PDB file of C-alpha atoms in Angstrom:
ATOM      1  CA  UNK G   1     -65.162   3.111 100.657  1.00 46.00           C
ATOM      2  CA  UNK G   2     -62.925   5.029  98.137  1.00 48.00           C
ATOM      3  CA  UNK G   3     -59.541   3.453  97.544  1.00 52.00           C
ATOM      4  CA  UNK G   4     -56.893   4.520  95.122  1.00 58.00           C
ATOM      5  CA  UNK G   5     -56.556   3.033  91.595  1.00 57.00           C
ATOM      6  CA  UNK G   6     -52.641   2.739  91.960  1.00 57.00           C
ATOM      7  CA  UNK G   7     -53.304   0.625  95.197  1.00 64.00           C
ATOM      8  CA  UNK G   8     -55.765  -1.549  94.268  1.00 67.00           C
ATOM      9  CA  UNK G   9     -54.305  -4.806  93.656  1.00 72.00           C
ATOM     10  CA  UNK G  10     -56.018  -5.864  90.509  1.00 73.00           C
ATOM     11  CA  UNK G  11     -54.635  -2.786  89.297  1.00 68.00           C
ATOM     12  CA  UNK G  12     -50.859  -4.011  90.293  1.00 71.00           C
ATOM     13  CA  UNK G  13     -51.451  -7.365  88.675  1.00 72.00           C
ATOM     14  CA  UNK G  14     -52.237  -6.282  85.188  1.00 71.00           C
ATOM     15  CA  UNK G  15     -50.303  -3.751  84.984  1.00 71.00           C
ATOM     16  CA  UNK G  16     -47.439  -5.831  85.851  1.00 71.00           C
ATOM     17  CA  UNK G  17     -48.491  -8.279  83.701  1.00 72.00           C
ATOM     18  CA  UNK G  18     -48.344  -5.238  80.436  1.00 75.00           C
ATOM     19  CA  UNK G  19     -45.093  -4.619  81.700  1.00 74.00           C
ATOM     20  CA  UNK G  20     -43.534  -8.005  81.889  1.00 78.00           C
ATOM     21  CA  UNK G  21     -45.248  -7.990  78.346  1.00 77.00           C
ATOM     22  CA  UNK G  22     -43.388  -4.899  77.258  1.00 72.00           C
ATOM     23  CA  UNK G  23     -40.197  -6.231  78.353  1.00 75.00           C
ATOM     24  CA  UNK G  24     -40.465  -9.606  76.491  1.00 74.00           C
ATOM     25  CA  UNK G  25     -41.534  -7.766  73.451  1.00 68.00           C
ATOM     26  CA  UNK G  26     -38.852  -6.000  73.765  1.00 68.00           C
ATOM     27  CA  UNK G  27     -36.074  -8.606  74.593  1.00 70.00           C
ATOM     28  CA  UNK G  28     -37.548 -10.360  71.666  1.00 68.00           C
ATOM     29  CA  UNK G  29     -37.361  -7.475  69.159  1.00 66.00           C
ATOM     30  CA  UNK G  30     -33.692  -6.705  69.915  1.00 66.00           C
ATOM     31  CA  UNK G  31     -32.467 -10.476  70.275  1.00 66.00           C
ATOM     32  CA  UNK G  32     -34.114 -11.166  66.827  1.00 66.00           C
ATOM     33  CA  UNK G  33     -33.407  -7.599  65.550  1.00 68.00           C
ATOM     34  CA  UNK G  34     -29.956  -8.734  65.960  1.00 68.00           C
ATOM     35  CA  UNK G  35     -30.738 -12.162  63.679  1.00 69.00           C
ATOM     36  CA  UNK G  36     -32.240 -10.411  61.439  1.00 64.00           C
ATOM     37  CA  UNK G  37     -29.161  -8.502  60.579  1.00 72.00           C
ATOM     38  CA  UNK G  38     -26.941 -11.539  60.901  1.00 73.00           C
ATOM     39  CA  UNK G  39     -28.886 -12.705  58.127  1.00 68.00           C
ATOM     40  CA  UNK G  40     -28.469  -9.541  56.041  1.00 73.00           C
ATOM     41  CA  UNK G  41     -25.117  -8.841  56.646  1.00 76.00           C
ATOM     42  CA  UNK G  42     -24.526 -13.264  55.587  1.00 79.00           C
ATOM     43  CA  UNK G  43     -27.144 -12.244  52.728  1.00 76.00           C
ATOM     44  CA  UNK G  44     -24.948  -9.481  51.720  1.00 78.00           C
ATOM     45  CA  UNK G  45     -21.562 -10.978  51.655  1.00 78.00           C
ATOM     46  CA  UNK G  46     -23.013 -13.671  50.119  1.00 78.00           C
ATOM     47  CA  UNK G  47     -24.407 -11.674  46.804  1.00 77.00           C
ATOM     48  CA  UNK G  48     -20.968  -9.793  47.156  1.00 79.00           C
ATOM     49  CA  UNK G  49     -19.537 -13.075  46.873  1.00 79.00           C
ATOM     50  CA  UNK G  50     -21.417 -14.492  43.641  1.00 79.00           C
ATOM     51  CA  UNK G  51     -21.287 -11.029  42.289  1.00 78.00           C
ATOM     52  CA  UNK G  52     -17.434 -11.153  42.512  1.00 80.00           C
ATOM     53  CA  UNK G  53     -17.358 -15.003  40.957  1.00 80.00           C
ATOM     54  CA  UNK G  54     -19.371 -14.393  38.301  1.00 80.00           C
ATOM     55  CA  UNK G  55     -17.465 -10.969  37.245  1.00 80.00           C
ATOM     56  CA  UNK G  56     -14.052 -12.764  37.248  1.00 81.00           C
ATOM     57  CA  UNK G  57     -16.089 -16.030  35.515  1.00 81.00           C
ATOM     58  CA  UNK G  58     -17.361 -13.443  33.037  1.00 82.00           C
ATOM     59  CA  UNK G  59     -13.572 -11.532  32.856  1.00 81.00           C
ATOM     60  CA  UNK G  60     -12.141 -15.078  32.495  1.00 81.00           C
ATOM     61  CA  UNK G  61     -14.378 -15.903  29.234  1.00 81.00           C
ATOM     62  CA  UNK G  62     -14.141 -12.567  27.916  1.00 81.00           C
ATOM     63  CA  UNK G  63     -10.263 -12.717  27.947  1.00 80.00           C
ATOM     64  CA  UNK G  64     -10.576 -16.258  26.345  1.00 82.00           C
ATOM     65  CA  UNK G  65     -12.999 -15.100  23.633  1.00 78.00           C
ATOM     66  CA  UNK G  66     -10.463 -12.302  23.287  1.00 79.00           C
ATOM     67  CA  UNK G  67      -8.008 -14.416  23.124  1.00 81.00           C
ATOM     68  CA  UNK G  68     -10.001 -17.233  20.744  1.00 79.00           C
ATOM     69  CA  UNK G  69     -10.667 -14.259  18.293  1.00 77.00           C
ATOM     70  CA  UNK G  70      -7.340 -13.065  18.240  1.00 76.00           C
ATOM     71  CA  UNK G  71      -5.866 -16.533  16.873  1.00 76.00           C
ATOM     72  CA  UNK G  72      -8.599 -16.814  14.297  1.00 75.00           C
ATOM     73  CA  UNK G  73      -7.826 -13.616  13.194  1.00 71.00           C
ATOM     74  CA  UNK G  74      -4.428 -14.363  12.971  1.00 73.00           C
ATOM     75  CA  UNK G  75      -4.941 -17.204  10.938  1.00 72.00           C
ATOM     76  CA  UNK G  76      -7.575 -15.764   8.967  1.00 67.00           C
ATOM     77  CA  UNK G  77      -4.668 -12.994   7.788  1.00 67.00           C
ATOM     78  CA  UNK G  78      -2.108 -15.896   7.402  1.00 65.00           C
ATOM     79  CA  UNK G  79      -4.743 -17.610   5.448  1.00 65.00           C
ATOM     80  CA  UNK G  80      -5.799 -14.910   3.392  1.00 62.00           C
ATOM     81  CA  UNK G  81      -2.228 -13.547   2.782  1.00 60.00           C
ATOM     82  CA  UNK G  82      -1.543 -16.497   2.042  1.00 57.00           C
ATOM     83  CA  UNK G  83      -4.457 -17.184  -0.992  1.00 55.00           C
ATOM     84  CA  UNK G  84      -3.470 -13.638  -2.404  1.00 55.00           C
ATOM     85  CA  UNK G  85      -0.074 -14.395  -2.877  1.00 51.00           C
ATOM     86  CA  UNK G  86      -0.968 -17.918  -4.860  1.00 47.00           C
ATOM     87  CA  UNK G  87      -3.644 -16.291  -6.599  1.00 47.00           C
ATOM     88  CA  UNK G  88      -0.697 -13.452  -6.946  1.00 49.00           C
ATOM     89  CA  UNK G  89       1.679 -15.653  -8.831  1.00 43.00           C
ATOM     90  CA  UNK G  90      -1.334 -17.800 -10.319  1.00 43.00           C
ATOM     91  CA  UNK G  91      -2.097 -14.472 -12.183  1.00 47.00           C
ATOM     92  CA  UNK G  92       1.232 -13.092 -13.216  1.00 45.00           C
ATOM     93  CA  UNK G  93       1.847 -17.240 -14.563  1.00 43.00           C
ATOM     94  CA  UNK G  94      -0.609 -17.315 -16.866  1.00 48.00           C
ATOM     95  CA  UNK G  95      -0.520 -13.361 -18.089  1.00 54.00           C
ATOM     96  CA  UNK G  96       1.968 -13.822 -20.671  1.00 67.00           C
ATOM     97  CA  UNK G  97       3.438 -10.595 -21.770  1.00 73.00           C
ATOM     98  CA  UNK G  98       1.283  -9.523 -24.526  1.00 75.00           C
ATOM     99  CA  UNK G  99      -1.675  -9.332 -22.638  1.00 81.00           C
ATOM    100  CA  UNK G 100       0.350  -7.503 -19.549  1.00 83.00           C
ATOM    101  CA  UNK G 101       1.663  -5.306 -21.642  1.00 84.00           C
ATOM    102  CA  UNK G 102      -1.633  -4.746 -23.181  1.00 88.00           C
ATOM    103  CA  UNK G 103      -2.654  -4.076 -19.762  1.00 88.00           C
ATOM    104  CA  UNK G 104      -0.321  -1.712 -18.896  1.00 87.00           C
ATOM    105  CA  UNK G 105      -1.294   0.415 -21.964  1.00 89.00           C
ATOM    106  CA  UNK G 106      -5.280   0.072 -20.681  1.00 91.00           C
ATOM    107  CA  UNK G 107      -3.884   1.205 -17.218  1.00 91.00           C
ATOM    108  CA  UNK G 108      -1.602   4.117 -18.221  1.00 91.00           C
ATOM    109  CA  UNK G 109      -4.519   5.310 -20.807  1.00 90.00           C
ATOM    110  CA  UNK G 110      -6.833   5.782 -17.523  1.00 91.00           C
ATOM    111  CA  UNK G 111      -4.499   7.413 -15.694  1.00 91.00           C
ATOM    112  CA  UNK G 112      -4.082   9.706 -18.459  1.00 89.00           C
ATOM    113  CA  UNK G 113      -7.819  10.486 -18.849  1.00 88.00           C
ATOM    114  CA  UNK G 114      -8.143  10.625 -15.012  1.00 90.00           C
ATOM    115  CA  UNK G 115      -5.328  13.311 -14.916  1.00 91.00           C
ATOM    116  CA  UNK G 116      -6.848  15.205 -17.530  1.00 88.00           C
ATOM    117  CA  UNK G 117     -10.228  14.915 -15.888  1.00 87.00           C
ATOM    118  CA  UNK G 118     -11.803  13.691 -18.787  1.00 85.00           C
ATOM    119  CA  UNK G 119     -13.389  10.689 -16.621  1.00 87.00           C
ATOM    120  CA  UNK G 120     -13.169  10.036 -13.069  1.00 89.00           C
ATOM    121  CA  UNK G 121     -11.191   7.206 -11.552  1.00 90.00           C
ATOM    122  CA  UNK G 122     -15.123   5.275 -11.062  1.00 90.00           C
ATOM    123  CA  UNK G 123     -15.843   5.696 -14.788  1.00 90.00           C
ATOM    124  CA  UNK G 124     -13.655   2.966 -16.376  1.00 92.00           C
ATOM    125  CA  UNK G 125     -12.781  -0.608 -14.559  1.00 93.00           C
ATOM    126  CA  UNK G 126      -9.948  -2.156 -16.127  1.00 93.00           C
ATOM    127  CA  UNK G 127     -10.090  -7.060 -15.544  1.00 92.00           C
ATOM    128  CA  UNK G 128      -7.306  -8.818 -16.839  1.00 88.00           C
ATOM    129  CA  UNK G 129      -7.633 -12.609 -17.665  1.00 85.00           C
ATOM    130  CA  UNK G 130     -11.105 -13.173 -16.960  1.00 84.00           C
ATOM    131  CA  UNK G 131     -12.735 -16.791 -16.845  1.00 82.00           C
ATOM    132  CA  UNK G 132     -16.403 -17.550 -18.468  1.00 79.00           C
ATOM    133  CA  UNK G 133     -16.688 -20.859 -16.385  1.00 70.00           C
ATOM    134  CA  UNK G 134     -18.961 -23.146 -18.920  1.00 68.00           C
ATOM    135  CA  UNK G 135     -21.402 -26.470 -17.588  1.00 67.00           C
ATOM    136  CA  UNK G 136     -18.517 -28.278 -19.894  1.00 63.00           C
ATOM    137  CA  UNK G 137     -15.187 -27.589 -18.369  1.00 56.00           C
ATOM    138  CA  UNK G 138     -13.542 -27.574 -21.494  1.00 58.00           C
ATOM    139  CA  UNK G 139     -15.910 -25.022 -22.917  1.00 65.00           C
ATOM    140  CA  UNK G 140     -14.541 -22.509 -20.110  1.00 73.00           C
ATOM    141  CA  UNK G 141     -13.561 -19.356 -22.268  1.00 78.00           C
ATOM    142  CA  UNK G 142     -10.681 -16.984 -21.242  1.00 83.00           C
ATOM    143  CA  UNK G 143     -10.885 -12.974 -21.914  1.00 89.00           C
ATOM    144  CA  UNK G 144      -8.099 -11.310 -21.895  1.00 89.00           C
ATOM    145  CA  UNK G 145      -9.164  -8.147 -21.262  1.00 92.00           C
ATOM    146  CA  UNK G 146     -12.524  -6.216 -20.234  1.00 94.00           C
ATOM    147  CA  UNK G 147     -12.784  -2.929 -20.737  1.00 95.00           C
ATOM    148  CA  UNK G 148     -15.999  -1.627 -18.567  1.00 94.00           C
ATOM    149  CA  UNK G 149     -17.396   2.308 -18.959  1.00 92.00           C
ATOM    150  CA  UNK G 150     -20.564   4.153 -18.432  1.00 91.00           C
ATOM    151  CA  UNK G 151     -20.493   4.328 -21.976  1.00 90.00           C
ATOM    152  CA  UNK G 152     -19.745   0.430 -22.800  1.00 91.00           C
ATOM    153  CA  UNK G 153     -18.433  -2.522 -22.027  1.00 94.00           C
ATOM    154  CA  UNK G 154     -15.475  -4.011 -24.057  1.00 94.00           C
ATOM    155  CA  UNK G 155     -14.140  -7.279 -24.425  1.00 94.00           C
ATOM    156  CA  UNK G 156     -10.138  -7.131 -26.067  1.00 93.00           C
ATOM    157  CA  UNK G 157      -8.513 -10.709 -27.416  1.00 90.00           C
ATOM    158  CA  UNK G 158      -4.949  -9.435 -27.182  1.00 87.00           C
ATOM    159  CA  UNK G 159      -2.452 -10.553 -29.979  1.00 83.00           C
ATOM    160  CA  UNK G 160       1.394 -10.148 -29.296  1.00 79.00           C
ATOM    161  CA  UNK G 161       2.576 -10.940 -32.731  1.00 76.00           C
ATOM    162  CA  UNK G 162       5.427 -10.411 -34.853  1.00 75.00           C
ATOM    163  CA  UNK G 163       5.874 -10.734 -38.746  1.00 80.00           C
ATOM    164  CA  UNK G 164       3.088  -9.862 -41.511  1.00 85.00           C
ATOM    165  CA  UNK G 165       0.204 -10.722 -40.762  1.00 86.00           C
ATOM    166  CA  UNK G 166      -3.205 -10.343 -43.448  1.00 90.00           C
ATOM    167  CA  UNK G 167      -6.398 -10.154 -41.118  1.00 88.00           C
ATOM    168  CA  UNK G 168      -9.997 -11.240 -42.150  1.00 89.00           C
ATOM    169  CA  UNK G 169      -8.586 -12.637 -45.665  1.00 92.00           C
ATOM    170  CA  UNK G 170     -10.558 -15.124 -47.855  1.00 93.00           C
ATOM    171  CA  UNK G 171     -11.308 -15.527 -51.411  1.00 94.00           C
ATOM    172  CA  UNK G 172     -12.423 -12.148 -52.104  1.00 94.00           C
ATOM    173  CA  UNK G 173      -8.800 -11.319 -52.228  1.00 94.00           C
ATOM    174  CA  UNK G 174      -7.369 -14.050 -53.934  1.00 94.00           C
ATOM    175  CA  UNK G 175      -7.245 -12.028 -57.168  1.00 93.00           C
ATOM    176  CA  UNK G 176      -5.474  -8.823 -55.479  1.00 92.00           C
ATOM    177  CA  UNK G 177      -3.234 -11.325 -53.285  1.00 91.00           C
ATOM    178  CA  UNK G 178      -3.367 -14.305 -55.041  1.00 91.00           C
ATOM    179  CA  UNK G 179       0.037 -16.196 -53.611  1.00 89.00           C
ATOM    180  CA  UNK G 180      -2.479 -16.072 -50.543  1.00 92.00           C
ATOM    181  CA  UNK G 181      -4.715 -18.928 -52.467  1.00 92.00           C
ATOM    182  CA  UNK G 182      -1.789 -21.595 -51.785  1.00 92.00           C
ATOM    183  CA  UNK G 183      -1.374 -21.534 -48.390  1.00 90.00           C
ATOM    184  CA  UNK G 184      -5.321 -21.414 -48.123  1.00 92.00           C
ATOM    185  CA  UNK G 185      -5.089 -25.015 -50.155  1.00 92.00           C
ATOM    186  CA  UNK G 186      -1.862 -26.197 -48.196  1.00 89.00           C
ATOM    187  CA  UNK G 187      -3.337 -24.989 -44.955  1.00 88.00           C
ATOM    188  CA  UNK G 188      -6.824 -26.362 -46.226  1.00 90.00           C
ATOM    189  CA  UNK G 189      -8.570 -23.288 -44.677  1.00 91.00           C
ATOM    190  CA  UNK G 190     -12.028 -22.698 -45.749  1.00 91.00           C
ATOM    191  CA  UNK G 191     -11.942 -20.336 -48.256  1.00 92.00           C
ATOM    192  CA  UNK G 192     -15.549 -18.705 -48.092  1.00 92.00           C
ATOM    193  CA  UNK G 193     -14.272 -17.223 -44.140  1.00 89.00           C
ATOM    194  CA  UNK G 194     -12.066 -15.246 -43.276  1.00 89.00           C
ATOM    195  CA  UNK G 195      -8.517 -16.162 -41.775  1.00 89.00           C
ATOM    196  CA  UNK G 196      -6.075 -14.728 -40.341  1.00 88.00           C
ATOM    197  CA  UNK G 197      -2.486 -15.785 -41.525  1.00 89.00           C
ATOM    198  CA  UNK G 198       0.606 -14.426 -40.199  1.00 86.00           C
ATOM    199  CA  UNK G 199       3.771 -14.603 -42.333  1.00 87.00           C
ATOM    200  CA  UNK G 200       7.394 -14.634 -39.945  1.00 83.00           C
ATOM    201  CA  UNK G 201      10.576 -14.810 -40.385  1.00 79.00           C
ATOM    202  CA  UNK G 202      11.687 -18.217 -38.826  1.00 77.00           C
ATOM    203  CA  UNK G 203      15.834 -17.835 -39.970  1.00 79.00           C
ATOM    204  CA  UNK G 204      18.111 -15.986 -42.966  1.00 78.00           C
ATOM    205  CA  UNK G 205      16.355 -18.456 -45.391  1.00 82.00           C
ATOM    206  CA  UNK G 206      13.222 -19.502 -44.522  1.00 85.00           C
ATOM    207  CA  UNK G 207       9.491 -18.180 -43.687  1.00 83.00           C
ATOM    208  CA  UNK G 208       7.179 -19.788 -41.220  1.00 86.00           C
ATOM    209  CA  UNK G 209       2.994 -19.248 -42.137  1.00 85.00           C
ATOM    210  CA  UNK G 210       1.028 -19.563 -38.849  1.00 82.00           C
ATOM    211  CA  UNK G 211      -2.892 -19.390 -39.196  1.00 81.00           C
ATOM    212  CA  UNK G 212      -5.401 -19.018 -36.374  1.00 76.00           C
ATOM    213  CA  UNK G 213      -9.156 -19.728 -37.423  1.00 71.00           C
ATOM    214  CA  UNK G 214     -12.029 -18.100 -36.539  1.00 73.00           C
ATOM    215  CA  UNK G 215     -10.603 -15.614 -34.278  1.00 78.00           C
ATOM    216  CA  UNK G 216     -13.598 -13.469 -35.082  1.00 80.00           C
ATOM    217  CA  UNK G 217     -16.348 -16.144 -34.696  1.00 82.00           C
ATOM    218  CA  UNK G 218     -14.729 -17.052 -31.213  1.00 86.00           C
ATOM    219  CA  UNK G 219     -14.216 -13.244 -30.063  1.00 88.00           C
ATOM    220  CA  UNK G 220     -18.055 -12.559 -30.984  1.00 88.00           C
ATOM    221  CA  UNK G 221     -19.511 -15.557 -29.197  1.00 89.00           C
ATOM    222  CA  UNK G 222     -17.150 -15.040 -25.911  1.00 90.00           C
ATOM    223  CA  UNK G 223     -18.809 -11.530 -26.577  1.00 92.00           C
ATOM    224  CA  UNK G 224     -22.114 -12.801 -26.608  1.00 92.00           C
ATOM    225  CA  UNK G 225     -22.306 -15.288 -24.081  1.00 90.00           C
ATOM    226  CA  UNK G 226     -20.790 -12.883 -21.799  1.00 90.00           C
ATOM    227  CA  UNK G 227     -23.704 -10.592 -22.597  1.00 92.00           C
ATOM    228  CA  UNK G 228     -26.096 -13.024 -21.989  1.00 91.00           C
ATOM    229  CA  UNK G 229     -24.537 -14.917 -18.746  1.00 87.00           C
ATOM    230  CA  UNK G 230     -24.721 -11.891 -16.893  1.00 87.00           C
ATOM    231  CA  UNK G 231     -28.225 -10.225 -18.330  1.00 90.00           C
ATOM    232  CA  UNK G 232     -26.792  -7.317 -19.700  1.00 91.00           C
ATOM    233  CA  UNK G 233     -29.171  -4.900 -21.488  1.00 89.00           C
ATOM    234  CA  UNK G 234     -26.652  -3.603 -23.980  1.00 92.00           C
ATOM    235  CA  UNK G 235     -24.119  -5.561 -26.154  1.00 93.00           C
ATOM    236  CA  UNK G 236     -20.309  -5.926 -25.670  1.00 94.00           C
ATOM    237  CA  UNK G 237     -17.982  -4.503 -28.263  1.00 92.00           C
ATOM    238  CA  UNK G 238     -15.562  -7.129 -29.265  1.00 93.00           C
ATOM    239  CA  UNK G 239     -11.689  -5.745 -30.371  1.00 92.00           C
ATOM    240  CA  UNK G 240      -9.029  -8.044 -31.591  1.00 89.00           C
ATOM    241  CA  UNK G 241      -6.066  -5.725 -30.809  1.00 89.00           C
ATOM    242  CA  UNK G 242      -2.822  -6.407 -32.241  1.00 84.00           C
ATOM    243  CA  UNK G 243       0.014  -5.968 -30.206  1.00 79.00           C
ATOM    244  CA  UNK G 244       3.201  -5.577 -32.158  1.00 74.00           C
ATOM    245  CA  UNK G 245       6.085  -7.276 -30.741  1.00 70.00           C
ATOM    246  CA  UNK G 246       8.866  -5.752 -29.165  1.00 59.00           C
ATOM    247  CA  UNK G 247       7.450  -2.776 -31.798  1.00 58.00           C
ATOM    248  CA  UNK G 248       9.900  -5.101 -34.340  1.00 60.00           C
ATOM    249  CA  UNK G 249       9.590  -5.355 -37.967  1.00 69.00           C
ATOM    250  CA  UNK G 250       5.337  -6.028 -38.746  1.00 73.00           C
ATOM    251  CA  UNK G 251       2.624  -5.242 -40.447  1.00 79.00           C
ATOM    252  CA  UNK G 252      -0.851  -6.278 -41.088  1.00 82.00           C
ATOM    253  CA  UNK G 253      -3.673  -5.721 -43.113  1.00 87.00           C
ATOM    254  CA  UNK G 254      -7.266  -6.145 -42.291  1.00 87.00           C
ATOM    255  CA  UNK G 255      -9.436  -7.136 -45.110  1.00 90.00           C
ATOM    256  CA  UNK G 256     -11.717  -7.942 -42.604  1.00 87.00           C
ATOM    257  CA  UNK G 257     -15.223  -7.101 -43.569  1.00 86.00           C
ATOM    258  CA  UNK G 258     -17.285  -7.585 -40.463  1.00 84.00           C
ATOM    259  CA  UNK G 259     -18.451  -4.454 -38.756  1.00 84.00           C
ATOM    260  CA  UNK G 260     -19.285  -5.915 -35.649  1.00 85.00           C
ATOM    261  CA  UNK G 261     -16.216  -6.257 -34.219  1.00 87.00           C
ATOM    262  CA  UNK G 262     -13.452  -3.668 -33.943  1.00 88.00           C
ATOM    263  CA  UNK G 263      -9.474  -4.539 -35.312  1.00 87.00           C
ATOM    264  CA  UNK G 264      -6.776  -2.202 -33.153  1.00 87.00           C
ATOM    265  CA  UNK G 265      -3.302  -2.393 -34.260  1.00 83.00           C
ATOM    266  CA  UNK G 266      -0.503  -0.656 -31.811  1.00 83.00           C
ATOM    267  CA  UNK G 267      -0.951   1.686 -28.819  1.00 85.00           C
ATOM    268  CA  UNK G 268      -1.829   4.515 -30.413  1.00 87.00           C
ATOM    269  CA  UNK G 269      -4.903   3.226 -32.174  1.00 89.00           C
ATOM    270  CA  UNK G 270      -6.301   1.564 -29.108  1.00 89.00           C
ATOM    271  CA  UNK G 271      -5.892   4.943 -26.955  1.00 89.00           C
ATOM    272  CA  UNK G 272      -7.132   6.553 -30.331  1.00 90.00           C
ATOM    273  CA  UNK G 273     -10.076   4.288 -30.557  1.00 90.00           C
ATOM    274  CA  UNK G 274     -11.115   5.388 -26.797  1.00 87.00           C
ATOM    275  CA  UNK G 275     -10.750   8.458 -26.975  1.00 85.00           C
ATOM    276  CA  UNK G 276     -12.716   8.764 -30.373  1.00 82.00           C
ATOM    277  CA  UNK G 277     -15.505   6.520 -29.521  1.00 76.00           C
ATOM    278  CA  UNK G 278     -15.683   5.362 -25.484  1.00 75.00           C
ATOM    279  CA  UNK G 279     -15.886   8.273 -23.749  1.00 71.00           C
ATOM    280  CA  UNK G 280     -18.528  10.631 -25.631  1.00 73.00           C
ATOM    281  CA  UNK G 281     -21.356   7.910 -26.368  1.00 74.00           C
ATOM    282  CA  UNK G 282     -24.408   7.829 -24.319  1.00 83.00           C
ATOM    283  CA  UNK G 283     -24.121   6.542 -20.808  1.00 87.00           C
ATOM    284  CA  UNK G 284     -25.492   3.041 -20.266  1.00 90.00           C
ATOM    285  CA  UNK G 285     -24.267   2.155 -17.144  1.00 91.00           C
ATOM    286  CA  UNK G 286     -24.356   3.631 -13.598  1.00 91.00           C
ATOM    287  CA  UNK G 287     -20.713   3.863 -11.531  1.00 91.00           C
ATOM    288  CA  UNK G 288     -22.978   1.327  -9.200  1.00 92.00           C
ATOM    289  CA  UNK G 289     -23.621  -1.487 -11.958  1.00 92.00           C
ATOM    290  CA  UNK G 290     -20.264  -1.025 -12.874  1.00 92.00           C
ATOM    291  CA  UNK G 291     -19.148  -1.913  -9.888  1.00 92.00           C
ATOM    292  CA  UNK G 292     -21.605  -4.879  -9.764  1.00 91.00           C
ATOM    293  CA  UNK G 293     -21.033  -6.391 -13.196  1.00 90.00           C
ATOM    294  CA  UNK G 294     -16.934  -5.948 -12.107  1.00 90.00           C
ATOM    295  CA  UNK G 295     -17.629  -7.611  -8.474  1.00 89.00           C
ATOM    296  CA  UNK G 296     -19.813 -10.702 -10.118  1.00 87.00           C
ATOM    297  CA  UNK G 297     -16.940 -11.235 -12.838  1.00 85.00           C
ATOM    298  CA  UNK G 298     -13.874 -11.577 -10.306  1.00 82.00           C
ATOM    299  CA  UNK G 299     -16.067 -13.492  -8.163  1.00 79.00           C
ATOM    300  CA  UNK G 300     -17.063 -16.746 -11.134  1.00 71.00           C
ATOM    301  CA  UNK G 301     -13.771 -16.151 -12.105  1.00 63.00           C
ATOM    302  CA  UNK G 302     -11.805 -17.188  -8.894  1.00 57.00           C
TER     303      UNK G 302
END
């Protein structure tokens, strides 16, 4: 006997059992569809939440860094300012006015050449009151002033002096001088080197005889320990430059017979001297070990 599929109760029973399936499958899929984005949307606000704290953490320690930085480099400046202005008045105390007026010649002398284009501003570094810091503190030996050029570098032992003064004299001379033999025995100078006496008028009736030994020896070592502290392939040119006084009443002679080392006397023989000699020898330096050799002095020298 045929019956119909649709009828046929085995038929009714699973397929109501597929579709009380189908519902619970689906009642479960929504309900926990809905969980899941519960979840998501508590997920979400809470990375929006810890993305939020840790920008304004991050804000909060950038503004104090900012804020850290700013008051170290305030008192860095204050600091600093501070240092430049003792080292400021350090300097102009113990420049006495020979050597800055010495320096003010060396300075006006560059701008002259710059202006004329005969060197460029790199070509010539002018350090005043230099320090050669010895192992023996008391050893430490001042320069007056350093003279440094592609050409050379020159070491100057400024003398602001007044009066007569006889350069490089010894016995040699006695005979052509000879009322210079008495102070040399009253002084008791060594006769065999050569002195430097300086003859001044102390008041309307009397003289005052100064002396200052081995002026030379001393400029030449400075020279050569300068040389030699600092590795330098070529020698320095010492100058003992006399700087008349208030350009008053002076003279001097230099019987001085030592080529090594040069004796200026007045502005117009040191500018005279540079121009002659400084600026048409054959380069030895670079603009860049210029630069270094200035750069290592100023920094031993603070």
């Amino acid at each position: 006997m045929n019956t119909d599929i649709f009828t046929d109760p085995i038929f009714i029973a699973v397929a109501a059992v597929l579709l009380i399936i189908v519902i619970w499958f689906l009642v479960y899929y929504f309900k926990h569809r809905n969980e899941v984005k519960t979840v998501e949307q508590t997920y979400s606000k809470e990375k929006e939440s810890l993305v939020e704290k840790y920008e304004s953490e991050q804000e909060e320690e950038r503004l104090e860094h900012k804020k850290e930085m700013s008051t170290l480099n305030e008192k860095y400046h204050n600091d600093t300012t501070l240092l430049d202005n003792k080292l400021s008045s350090l300097h102009q105390f113990t420049v006495d006015k020979g050597e800055y007026l010495t320096d003010l010649s060396l300075i006006q002398l560059k701008d002259k050449l710059v202006k004329d284009e005969k060197i460029r501003e790199t070509d010539m570094i002018i350090l005043s009151n230099i320090y050669l810091p010895s192992r023996n503190y008391t050893n430490t030996r001042k320069i007056d002033h350093l003279v440094l050029t592609r050409t050379g570098i020159y070491m100057i032992d400024s003398k602001y002096w007044s009066g007569h003064i006889l350069h490089g004299i010894n016995e040699n001379q006695f005979e052509s001088v000879p009322y210079v033999e008495s102070f040399f025995d009253l002084l008791e100078l060594d006769k065999q080197k050569e002195q430097t006496l300086i003859f001044e008028k102390a008041d309307s009736e009397n003289v005052s005889v100064n002396h200052y030994n081995g002026i030379i020896d001393e400029t030449k070592v400075t020279a050569e320990k300068l040389k030699n502290k600092f590795k330098l392939q070529y020698d320095i040119v010492p100058i003992i430059y006399f700087n008349p006084k208030d350009n008053g009443n002076y003279s001097i002679t230099n019987y001085s017979e030592d080529p090594s080392i040069r004796v200026l006397v007045g502005q117009e023989d040191l500018e005279a001297f540079f121009l002659k000699y400084v600026f048409h020898g054959r380069f030895q330096y670079t603009v860049k070990d210029l630069d270094e050799i200035a750069n290592a002095l100023i920094d031993q020298s603070l």
